[in-house]
XYZ file of C-alpha atoms in Angstrom:
250
model
C -148.872 55.289 -95.112
C -147.522 58.819 -95.388
C -150.906 60.421 -94.694
C -151.834 58.128 -91.842
C -148.915 58.263 -89.419
C -149.164 60.790 -86.639
C -146.097 62.501 -85.242
C -145.367 60.827 -81.923
C -141.879 62.241 -81.475
C -140.670 65.049 -79.265
C -137.922 67.509 -80.056
C -134.457 66.021 -79.672
C -131.575 68.463 -80.020
C -127.912 67.548 -80.020
C -125.800 68.021 -76.881
C -125.224 71.687 -76.222
C -128.224 72.659 -78.346
C -130.935 72.203 -75.706
C -132.655 75.558 -75.629
C -135.682 77.664 -76.246
C -137.090 76.214 -79.469
C -140.030 78.599 -79.449
C -137.666 81.559 -79.454
C -135.441 79.872 -81.986
C -132.286 80.289 -79.858
C -130.116 77.603 -78.259
C -128.007 77.924 -75.145
C -124.975 78.240 -77.410
C -126.389 81.459 -78.813
C -127.368 80.102 -82.250
C -130.860 80.252 -83.728
C -132.805 77.160 -84.685
C -133.514 78.473 -88.171
C -136.570 76.936 -89.819
C -138.057 77.035 -93.283
C -140.535 79.646 -92.056
C -137.618 81.975 -91.348
C -136.399 81.471 -94.913
C -139.822 82.146 -96.393
C -139.829 85.504 -94.606
C -136.257 86.324 -95.634
C -135.967 88.839 -98.476
C -132.578 87.568 -99.655
C -133.765 83.968 -99.894
C -136.881 85.014 -101.777
C -134.848 87.120 -104.206
C -132.449 84.246 -104.902
C -135.252 81.771 -105.536
C -137.056 84.170 -107.842
C -133.832 84.910 -109.737
C -133.077 81.187 -109.998
C -136.435 80.471 -111.556
C -136.188 83.432 -113.917
C -132.879 82.056 -115.158
C -134.301 78.568 -115.642
C -137.363 79.896 -117.431
C -135.182 81.912 -119.801
C -133.208 78.740 -120.562
C -136.405 76.789 -121.266
C -136.381 74.636 -118.125
C -139.267 73.682 -115.893
C -140.088 75.628 -112.733
C -137.296 75.817 -110.133
C -138.664 78.565 -107.896
C -140.586 78.883 -104.652
C -143.156 76.224 -105.519
C -140.500 73.593 -106.237
C -138.429 74.694 -103.244
C -141.356 74.426 -100.872
C -142.428 71.034 -102.163
C -138.939 69.524 -101.997
C -138.514 70.796 -98.453
C -141.869 69.399 -97.363
C -141.166 65.988 -98.915
C -137.730 65.856 -97.280
C -139.258 66.684 -93.905
C -142.055 64.132 -94.291
C -139.674 61.349 -95.286
C -137.422 61.931 -92.289
C -140.306 62.459 -89.897
C -142.079 59.273 -90.868
C -138.878 57.262 -90.670
C -138.547 58.352 -87.036
C -135.815 60.987 -87.196
C -135.822 63.660 -84.506
C -137.554 66.970 -85.026
C -134.475 69.082 -85.620
C -133.199 66.674 -88.261
C -136.390 66.833 -90.274
C -136.558 70.602 -89.850
C -133.089 70.820 -91.375
C -134.284 68.579 -94.214
C -136.957 71.164 -94.954
C -134.431 74.016 -94.795
C -132.041 72.227 -97.164
C -134.849 71.326 -99.541
C -136.065 74.909 -99.669
C -132.596 76.233 -100.494
C -131.319 73.426 -102.738
C -131.760 75.206 -106.105
C -130.760 78.788 -105.295
C -127.482 78.280 -107.159
C -129.425 78.508 -110.406
C -129.509 82.261 -109.770
C -125.810 82.225 -110.736
C -125.639 79.516 -113.404
C -127.216 76.178 -114.194
C -123.853 74.417 -114.309
C -122.512 73.467 -110.867
C -125.544 75.056 -109.240
C -125.390 72.565 -106.377
C -121.952 73.853 -105.401
C -122.763 77.538 -105.845
C -126.082 77.021 -104.055
C -124.392 75.495 -101.016
C -122.116 78.531 -100.765
C -125.018 80.953 -101.153
C -126.840 79.041 -98.415
C -123.845 79.430 -96.104
C -124.069 83.202 -96.374
C -127.818 83.247 -95.730
C -127.783 80.796 -92.837
C -124.736 82.367 -91.202
C -126.479 85.762 -91.322
C -129.540 84.172 -89.692
C -127.215 82.842 -86.958
C -127.574 79.118 -87.595
C -124.844 77.073 -85.917
C -121.845 76.109 -88.075
C -122.599 72.418 -87.495
C -126.136 72.772 -88.855
C -124.929 74.974 -91.719
C -122.541 72.186 -92.709
C -125.366 69.630 -92.829
C -127.529 71.884 -94.996
C -124.634 72.749 -97.306
C -123.783 69.076 -97.742
C -127.364 68.258 -98.715
C -127.512 71.085 -101.252
C -124.117 70.188 -102.695
C -125.112 66.554 -103.243
C -128.551 66.837 -104.828
C -127.563 66.674 -108.518
C -127.089 63.463 -110.499
C -123.823 64.473 -112.170
C -121.701 64.496 -109.010
C -123.925 64.056 -105.966
C -124.659 61.169 -103.645
C -126.440 60.792 -100.319
C -123.981 60.918 -97.426
C -126.359 61.973 -94.627
C -130.014 61.378 -93.875
C -130.737 65.021 -94.721
C -129.021 64.812 -98.117
C -130.867 61.573 -98.896
C -134.233 63.146 -98.082
C -133.514 66.211 -100.235
C -132.556 63.981 -103.173
C -135.830 62.074 -102.826
C -137.859 65.271 -102.679
C -136.103 66.825 -105.648
C -136.302 63.809 -107.947
C -139.944 63.157 -107.043
C -141.206 66.529 -108.301
C -142.597 65.637 -111.714
C -145.845 67.492 -112.388
C -147.567 69.577 -115.030
C -147.499 72.640 -112.796
C -143.733 72.808 -113.383
C -144.096 73.471 -117.122
C -143.314 77.118 -117.906
C -143.505 76.963 -121.698
C -146.829 78.632 -122.626
C -147.014 77.007 -126.091
C -147.796 73.311 -126.066
C -146.697 73.009 -129.690
C -143.202 74.019 -128.561
C -142.962 71.412 -125.778
C -139.808 69.324 -125.685
C -139.765 65.855 -124.114
C -139.195 67.273 -120.614
C -142.186 69.589 -120.971
C -144.365 66.769 -122.298
C -143.438 64.303 -119.565
C -143.930 66.865 -116.811
C -147.197 68.031 -118.335
C -148.371 64.432 -118.599
C -147.763 63.886 -114.869
C -151.122 64.640 -113.297
C -150.088 63.439 -109.848
C -146.859 62.637 -108.042
C -146.682 61.536 -104.428
C -143.996 60.137 -102.153
C -145.436 57.524 -99.816
C -143.420 56.180 -96.904
C -144.119 52.740 -95.435
C -141.907 52.795 -92.316
C -142.786 49.320 -91.109
C -141.906 47.757 -94.463
C -138.954 50.137 -94.975
C -140.281 51.213 -98.379
C -140.306 54.656 -99.978
C -142.561 54.733 -103.029
C -142.910 57.353 -105.739
C -146.437 57.172 -107.112
C -147.072 58.829 -110.491
C -150.205 59.248 -112.562
C -149.219 59.911 -116.170
C -151.672 60.934 -118.872
C -150.415 58.907 -121.830
C -152.178 61.237 -124.248
C -149.320 63.701 -123.713
C -146.394 61.337 -123.103
C -145.779 57.605 -123.116
C -144.634 55.990 -119.880
C -141.426 54.870 -121.594
C -140.527 58.534 -122.135
C -140.387 59.008 -118.371
C -137.698 56.336 -118.226
C -135.861 57.834 -121.193
C -135.235 61.174 -119.514
C -135.333 60.308 -115.809
C -133.306 57.096 -115.534
C -130.424 58.857 -113.769
C -132.895 60.455 -111.372
C -134.390 57.069 -110.519
C -130.934 55.635 -109.901
C -130.050 58.500 -107.579
C -133.368 58.271 -105.752
C -132.871 54.532 -105.209
C -129.413 55.152 -103.720
C -130.900 57.782 -101.397
C -133.637 55.393 -100.260
C -131.056 52.679 -99.630
C -128.966 55.107 -97.575
C -132.029 55.559 -95.358
C -132.332 51.791 -95.035
C -135.351 51.591 -97.327
C -136.302 49.968 -100.600
C -137.279 52.254 -103.482
C -140.510 51.635 -105.371
C -141.711 53.356 -108.540
C -145.421 53.026 -109.272
C -146.798 54.545 -112.473
C -150.524 54.390 -113.263
C -150.944 51.769 -110.507
C -148.255 49.507 -112.007
C -145.081 48.863 -110.021
C -141.916 49.212 -112.108
C -139.267 49.042 -109.394
């Protein structure tokens, strides 16, 4: 159970990266950038705020710091509870936090533009080129139209991103103007990713208030998301489960 597994792992850095983790610097001279560094970084904050302002103006759900933080945390938790080393799940959190910054430029191809924006930020923060490449790959592969999981980090970011269905994402202040995406998100009172490492299962648990949206409407608009999430789970060697209102659908 995701809430019940303690972290029994120690830090495992790649060869040549054994260094002072507390100081955030490796022997190669690169910093072990974490999500906390990004949360303190003015450029990252500005990009996330601009991305969400763009999405709000277009009528989309929230894609700002709340969503970024949640996706990063889910990505980290998935990797941590599947037994990946500490630096890998830290990078999952970094990639999850940055995955939507491309929306500051344009909604279309925002995964590609976001990966390039991330390169500039992470290079300035002195992250190693190898780690930058992993983060950029995860950002560039998180969208359904052209993305697919090719690393554990990219798989975890996909899972975190596609799992964020919740009423707190709705930015439209007038319920009478809700479209189907607003209604389905508003109907989602709870969403939770639960990892069962022994059974190799990753489950998305949703509680949907059917007063606002029928369960079938979730499938109508999120089928491609479910397909992508299942592929990401399979890449991690796990089975995907979807549980809505205590009923298992997949």
